C-alpha positions as semicolon CSV with decimal commas, in nm:
position;residue;x (nm);y (nm);z (nm)
1;X;0,000;0,000;0,000
2;X;0,149;0,329;-0,107
3;X;0,104;0,665;0,063
4;X;-0,179;0,778;-0,164
5;X;-0,375;0,462;-0,101
6;X;-0,324;0,501;0,273
7;X;-0,445;0,861;0,267
8;X;-0,748;0,764;0,058
9;X;-0,876;0,508;0,307
10;X;-1,211;0,608;0,452
11;X;-1,344;0,592;0,810
12;X;-1,686;0,731;0,904
13;X;-1,720;0,905;0,570
14;X;-1,378;1,076;0,574
15;X;-1,040;0,980;0,436
16;X;-0,725;0,947;0,642
17;X;-0,593;1,251;0,461
18;X;-0,889;1,458;0,582
19;X;-0,832;1,347;0,941
20;X;-0,462;1,428;0,917
21;X;-0,536;1,770;0,769
22;X;-0,787;1,838;1,048
23;X;-0,531;1,738;1,312
24;X;-0,257;1,946;1,147
25;X;-0,477;2,256;1,143
26;X;-0,561;2,202;1,512
27;X;-0,195;2,157;1,610
28;X;-0,077;2,461;1,414
29;X;-0,361;2,677;1,543
30;X;-0,309;2,566;1,903
31;X;0,067;2,620;1,882
32;X;0,051;2,963;1,720
33;X;-0,251;3,104;1,901
34;X;-0,055;3,311;2,156
35;X;0,192;3,438;1,896
36;X;-0,089;3,543;1,663
37;X;-0,274;3,700;1,957
38;X;0,035;3,904;2,046
39;X;0,066;4,019;1,684
40;X;-0,301;4,124;1,669
41;X;-0,270;4,302;2,005
42;X;0,044;4,483;1,888
43;X;-0,123;4,602;1,568
44;X;-0,422;4,727;1,766
45;X;-0,193;4,912;2,011
46;X;-0,013;5,090;1,727
47;X;-0,348;5,207;1,591
48;X;-0,460;5,358;1,923
49;X;-0,115;5,451;2,059
50;X;-0,162;5,828;2,038
51;X;-0,470;5,800;2,260
52;X;-0,310;5,583;2,529
53;X;-0,068;5,813;2,710
54;X;0,079;5,650;3,018
55;X;-0,015;5,293;2,915
56;X;0,232;5,043;2,768
57;X;0,183;4,777;2,502
58;X;0,256;4,509;2,764
59;X;-0,045;4,620;2,966
60;X;-0,268;4,587;2,660
61;X;-0,122;4,241;2,596
62;X;-0,205;4,141;2,952
63;X;-0,568;4,228;2,882
64;X;-0,607;4,085;2,531
65;X;-0,376;3,789;2,470
66;X;-0,579;3,535;2,666
67;X;-0,924;3,613;2,516
68;X;-0,776;3,660;2,168
69;X;-0,610;3,318;2,199
70;X;-0,951;3,164;2,263
71;X;-1,104;3,345;1,963
72;X;-0,822;3,238;1,732
73;X;-0,838;2,878;1,851
74;X;-1,214;2,873;1,790
75;X;-1,146;2,999;1,438
76;X;-0,892;2,716;1,403
77;X;-1,158;2,467;1,514
78;X;-1,391;2,598;1,245
79;X;-1,127;2,555;0,976
80;X;-1,024;2,212;1,103
81;X;-1,366;2,050;1,132
82;X;-1,490;2,215;0,815
83;X;-1,267;1,982;0,612
84;X;-1,454;1,678;0,748
85;X;-1,769;1,526;0,599
86;X;-2,052;1,395;0,817
87;X;-2,219;1,065;0,721
88;X;-2,567;1,101;0,579
89;X;-2,686;0,835;0,826
90;X;-2,653;1,095;1,104
91;X;-2,933;1,301;0,948
92;X;-3,257;1,214;1,130
93;X;-3,440;1,543;1,084
94;X;-3,586;1,543;0,732
95;X;-3,657;1,915;0,755
96;X;-3,288;1,992;0,798
97;X;-3,024;1,971;0,529
98;X;-2,735;1,934;0,774
99;X;-2,664;1,625;0,988
100;X;-2,760;1,661;1,355
101;X;-2,403;1,616;1,491
102;X;-2,284;1,899;1,271
103;X;-2,576;2,118;1,378
104;X;-2,511;2,042;1,746
105;X;-2,140;2,108;1,711
106;X;-2,208;2,432;1,526
107;X;-2,449;2,550;1,797
108;X;-2,188;2,484;2,066
109;X;-1,932;2,655;1,846
110;X;-2,154;2,963;1,807
111;X;-2,201;2,987;2,184
112;X;-1,825;2,967;2,228
113;X;-1,756;3,233;1,964
114;X;-2,013;3,477;2,105
115;X;-1,879;3,423;2,457
116;X;-1,518;3,467;2,346
117;X;-1,593;3,785;2,150
118;X;-1,783;3,922;2,449
119;X;-1,477;3,840;2,662
120;X;-1,255;4,036;2,423
121;X;-1,486;4,339;2,438
122;X;-1,501;4,318;2,818
123;X;-1,121;4,321;2,833
124;X;-1,116;4,621;2,599
125;X;-1,348;4,799;2,843
126;X;-1,103;4,719;3,124
127;X;-0,819;4,858;2,912
128;X;-1,017;5,174;2,834
129;X;-1,079;5,220;3,207
130;X;-0,704;5,189;3,268
131;X;-0,627;5,447;2,996
132;X;-0,871;5,705;3,135
133;X;-0,754;5,641;3,491
134;X;-0,391;5,698;3,392
135;X;-0,493;6,010;3,202
136;X;-0,676;6,138;3,511
137;X;-0,362;6,077;3,720
138;X;-0,151;6,277;3,474
139;X;-0,389;6,573;3,475
140;X;-0,409;6,826;3,760
141;X;-0,748;6,971;3,678
142;X;-1,034;6,998;3,926
143;X;-1,221;6,724;3,739
144;X;-0,961;6,459;3,823
145;X;-1,145;6,330;4,130
146;X;-1,476;6,333;3,942
147;X;-1,315;6,125;3,667
148;X;-1,185;5,882;3,929
149;X;-1,542;5,846;4,053
150;X;-1,715;5,821;3,715
151;X;-1,473;5,588;3,533
152;X;-1,535;5,274;3,746
153;X;-1,910;5,334;3,728
154;X;-1,898;5,373;3,348
155;X;-1,691;5,055;3,322
156;X;-1,942;4,852;3,522
157;X;-2,234;4,996;3,324
158;X;-2,066;4,915;2,991
159;X;-1,992;4,559;3,104
160;X;-2,354;4,498;3,200
161;X;-2,473;4,627;2,862
162;X;-2,220;4,407;2,679
163;X;-2,330;4,095;2,867
164;X;-2,698;4,168;2,799
165;X;-2,625;4,226;2,429
166;X;-2,420;3,903;2,405
167;X;-2,701;3,708;2,571
168;X;-2,960;3,847;2,329
169;X;-2,736;3,770;2,030
170;X;-2,693;3,416;2,161
171;X;-3,070;3,373;2,189
172;X;-3,127;3,502;1,837
173;X;-2,840;3,333;1,652
174;X;-2,810;3,000;1,832
175;X;-3,162;2,927;1,954
176;X;-3,351;3,118;1,679
177;X;-3,548;3,320;1,933
178;X;-3,729;3,629;1,804
179;X;-3,553;3,876;2,034
180;X;-3,769;4,171;1,927
181;X;-4,088;3,985;2,009
182;X;-3,936;3,863;2,335
183;X;-3,853;4,215;2,450
184;X;-4,189;4,350;2,337
185;X;-4,378;4,066;2,506
186;X;-4,232;4,102;2,854
187;X;-4,552;4,274;2,972
188;X;-4,666;4,159;3,315
189;X;-4,360;3,938;3,350
190;X;-4,139;4,242;3,310
191;X;-4,337;4,428;3,573
192;X;-4,301;4,133;3,811
193;X;-3,926;4,126;3,757
194;X;-3,907;4,502;3,808
195;X;-4,103;4,474;4,132
196;X;-3,877;4,193;4,255
197;X;-3,574;4,405;4,170
198;X;-3,720;4,716;4,333
199;X;-3,428;4,763;4,574
200;X;-3,170;4,718;4,299
201;X;-3,350;4,967;4,073
202;X;-3,370;5,221;4,356
203;X;-2,997;5,186;4,418
204;X;-2,926;5,218;4,045
205;X;-3,131;5,538;4,021
206;X;-2,957;5,666;4,335
207;X;-2,619;5,608;4,168
208;X;-2,721;5,836;3,879
209;X;-2,841;6,093;4,134
210;X;-2,500;6,082;4,301
211;X;-2,324;6,156;3,972
212;X;-2,563;6,437;3,880
213;X;-2,593;6,604;4,221
214;X;-2,234;6,532;4,333
215;X;-2,284;6,537;4,711
216;X;-1,943;6,370;4,738
217;X;-1,658;6,241;4,524
218;X;-1,407;5,961;4,545
219;X;-1,156;6,051;4,814
220;X;-1,398;6,256;5,027
221;X;-1,438;6,183;5,398
222;X;-1,810;6,147;5,471
223;X;-2,039;6,048;5,757
224;X;-2,367;5,875;5,674
225;X;-2,588;5,662;5,895
226;X;-2,337;5,679;6,179
227;X;-2,054;5,552;5,957
228;X;-1,751;5,770;5,884
229;X;-1,510;5,676;5,608
230;X;-1,332;5,778;5,290
231;X;-1,518;5,714;4,962
232;X;-1,321;5,464;4,755
233;X;-1,572;5,362;4,487
234;X;-1,925;5,441;4,370
235;X;-2,083;5,142;4,196
236;X;-2,421;5,044;4,050
237;X;-2,571;4,932;4,375
238;X;-2,347;5,060;4,654
239;X;-2,075;5,298;4,764
240;X;-1,760;5,162;4,931
241;X;-1,616;5,344;5,233
242;X;-1,281;5,290;5,405
243;X;-1,311;5,369;5,776
244;X;-1,042;5,491;6,015
245;X;-1,011;5,129;6,139
246;X;-0,927;5,031;5,775
247;X;-1,245;4,826;5,744
248;X;-1,427;4,824;5,408
249;X;-1,792;4,924;5,451
250;X;-2,051;4,884;5,173
251;X;-2,339;5,132;5,191
252;X;-2,637;5,106;4,948
253;X;-2,658;5,407;4,719
254;X;-3,017;5,464;4,829
255;X;-2,893;5,519;5,185
256;X;-2,629;5,763;5,059
257;X;-2,910;5,974;4,915
258;X;-3,194;5,927;5,165
259;X;-2,998;5,967;5,489
260;X;-2,835;6,292;5,608
261;X;-2,480;6,294;5,473
262;X;-2,202;6,507;5,620
263;X;-1,918;6,563;5,373
264;X;-1,634;6,633;5,612
265;X;-1,394;6,706;5,325
266;X;-1,598;7,013;5,226
267;X;-1,550;7,179;5,564
268;X;-1,363;7,506;5,538
269;X;-1,185;7,431;5,866
270;X;-1,170;7,177;6,148
271;X;-1,249;7,285;6,504
272;X;-1,027;7,209;6,802
273;X;-1,184;7,260;7,144
274;X;-1,038;7,156;7,480
275;X;-0,986;7,277;7,838
276;X;-0,658;7,330;8,022
277;X;-0,698;7,248;8,392
278;X;-0,457;7,442;8,614
279;X;-0,408;7,388;8,985
280;X;-0,469;7,649;9,254
281;X;-0,093;7,706;9,264
282;X;-0,116;7,884;8,929
283;X;-0,169;8,255;8,996
284;X;-0,382;8,507;8,813
285;X;-0,074;8,668;8,656
286;X;0,049;8,331;8,530
287;X;-0,288;8,252;8,374
288;X;-0,299;8,591;8,199
289;X;0,054;8,539;8,065
290;X;-0,019;8,188;7,942
291;X;-0,340;8,302;7,770
292;X;-0,169;8,602;7,608
293;X;0,127;8,403;7,470
294;X;-0,097;8,124;7,345
295;X;-0,327;8,376;7,178
296;X;-0,032;8,536;6,998
297;X;0,095;8,197;6,879
298;X;-0,245;8,090;6,745
299;X;-0,302;8,424;6,569
300;X;0,034;8,398;6,393
301;X;-0,001;8,033;6,287
302;X;-0,053;8,022;5,905
303;X;-0,302;7,733;5,919
304;X;-0,525;7,866;6,199
305;X;-0,809;8,117;6,151
306;X;-0,713;8,413;6,376
307;X;-1,067;8,550;6,403
308;X;-1,194;8,221;6,545
309;X;-0,940;8,189;6,827
310;X;-1,108;8,182;7,170
311;X;-0,909;8,155;7,497
312;X;-1,114;8,220;7,811
313;X;-1,101;8,149;8,184
314;X;-1,403;7,920;8,179
315;X;-1,449;7,810;8,539
316;X;-1,313;7,811;8,893
317;X;-1,356;7,469;9,050
318;X;-1,251;7,286;9,362
319;X;-0,978;7,114;9,162
320;X;-0,838;7,434;9,010
321;X;-0,887;7,685;8,732
322;X;-1,011;7,590;8,382
323;X;-0,884;7,771;8,073
324;X;-1,090;7,688;7,762
325;X;-0,917;7,694;7,422
326;X;-1,087;7,688;7,081
327;X;-0,944;7,740;6,734
328;X;-1,010;7,629;6,373
329;X;-0,750;7,462;6,152
330;X;-0,754;7,522;5,775
331;X;-0,626;7,194;5,628
332;X;-0,736;6,959;5,353
333;X;-0,669;6,621;5,510
334;X;-0,710;6,462;5,850
335;X;-0,336;6,388;5,874
336;X;-0,252;6,757;5,829
337;X;-0,509;6,842;6,095
338;X;-0,342;6,606;6,343
339;X;0,001;6,752;6,259
340;X;-0,113;7,109;6,331
341;X;-0,289;7,001;6,650
342;X;0,025;6,825;6,771
343;X;0,240;7,132;6,704
344;X;-0,003;7,351;6,901
345;X;-0,002;7,110;7,195
346;X;0,377;7,110;7,214
347;X;0,376;7,489;7,203
348;X;0,122;7,497;7,487
349;X;0,357;7,289;7,701
350;X;0,643;7,530;7,629
351;X;0,431;7,834;7,722
352;X;0,305;7,677;8,045
353;X;0,657;7,574;8,145
354;X;0,790;7,923;8,065
355;X;0,532;8,078;8,299
356;X;0,586;7,804;8,560
357;X;0,220;7,710;8,552
358;X;0,103;7,393;8,725
359;X;-0,160;7,161;8,577
360;X;-0,428;7,032;8,810
361;X;-0,414;6,667;8,913
362;X;-0,697;6,446;9,026
363;X;-0,597;6,379;9,386
364;X;-0,795;6,296;9,697
365;X;-0,691;6,462;10,023
366;X;-0,766;6,264;10,338
367;X;-0,747;6,450;10,671
368;X;-0,711;6,240;10,983
369;X;-0,891;6,393;11,281
370;X;-0,811;6,258;11,627
371;X;-1,085;6,280;11,888
372;X;-0,926;6,352;12,227
373;X;-1,205;6,157;12,391
374;X;-1,098;5,832;12,226
375;X;-0,836;5,614;12,394
376;X;-0,658;5,319;12,250
377;X;-0,862;5,004;12,214
378;X;-1,235;5,011;12,270
379;X;-1,344;5,344;12,402
380;X;-1,614;5,603;12,404
381;X;-1,618;5,914;12,192
382;X;-1,698;6,255;12,337
383;X;-2,048;6,234;12,197
384;X;-2,107;5,914;12,392
385;X;-2,083;5,666;12,103
386;X;-1,890;5,344;12,152
387;X;-1,584;5,299;11,926
């Protein structure tokens, strides 16, 4: 038997040559899929390069090579199995011209292609989000923080729309469903679904309200519903807050709109209010000197509002003399606020030490009184009581 005769032998309606060609196409396609994906990704990057400042070709490859490899391998499968013939005995449906195994395989293939293409588009959305985020980091405009808030939301919205579109295409192309009639015939069923998803719809509408009204932005420190934290992300359904304890709190967008919200980042200044407790050893002249020097220091501090400085002798108590201090710090972040407050406290210590002031201490004085009518052991007090 020569080579030609061997290749012409038939099994299940196909020659050995057809099977070998099918296997060769599969091997070549599987082996070259990543290389071809890298080439396609590189060509695409060169086309959009002038719009991708701050993003490298490697980052695009990280997004696209894997889904493109799947798409190219599916294309290889189509080429490979298209060279095979299906036996006519497999055709059981007289209304169909194609054998049922081929129709089944093609349906599975269509589902795979639609899913893979949707995966590619989803990765492109991720890449677009990276490009705009890098661009926002490079810019110093006032819209940078708004972009940081809107970009993740737009990415999530685009992904949802892509998945819905891919699902509808799958219904129409693979299962021959009349998508237009399906959408138009939702009727009461659509209302039932909408009612069941009432909370989700309310949160979705609230997310649009947040973007339109802008009560806060990503990076703002807010208090809502007794929770204080920094806004890290605004999504479809919820807003993510990072608290001072570094915990990650998820708050429904509806709550962010319905409940009173205090945007602490929009405060023009932060108030500091405390009381200095001096002992009775501190004289009037010392108190006046301490108050005067502290007032001068606070008025001259560049980050403190001079017109809001209040230093008063607030009370005279049994423990001592209370000097109340209040001032407002003009800073953008909480860390800067703590830094200014620390500097003021150290300066207060210096002023008090310079004037030899004495802080009050919580002490209990016990006076022992000896009754001359009491003798050692059991005795009788002067009032007649037995001790």
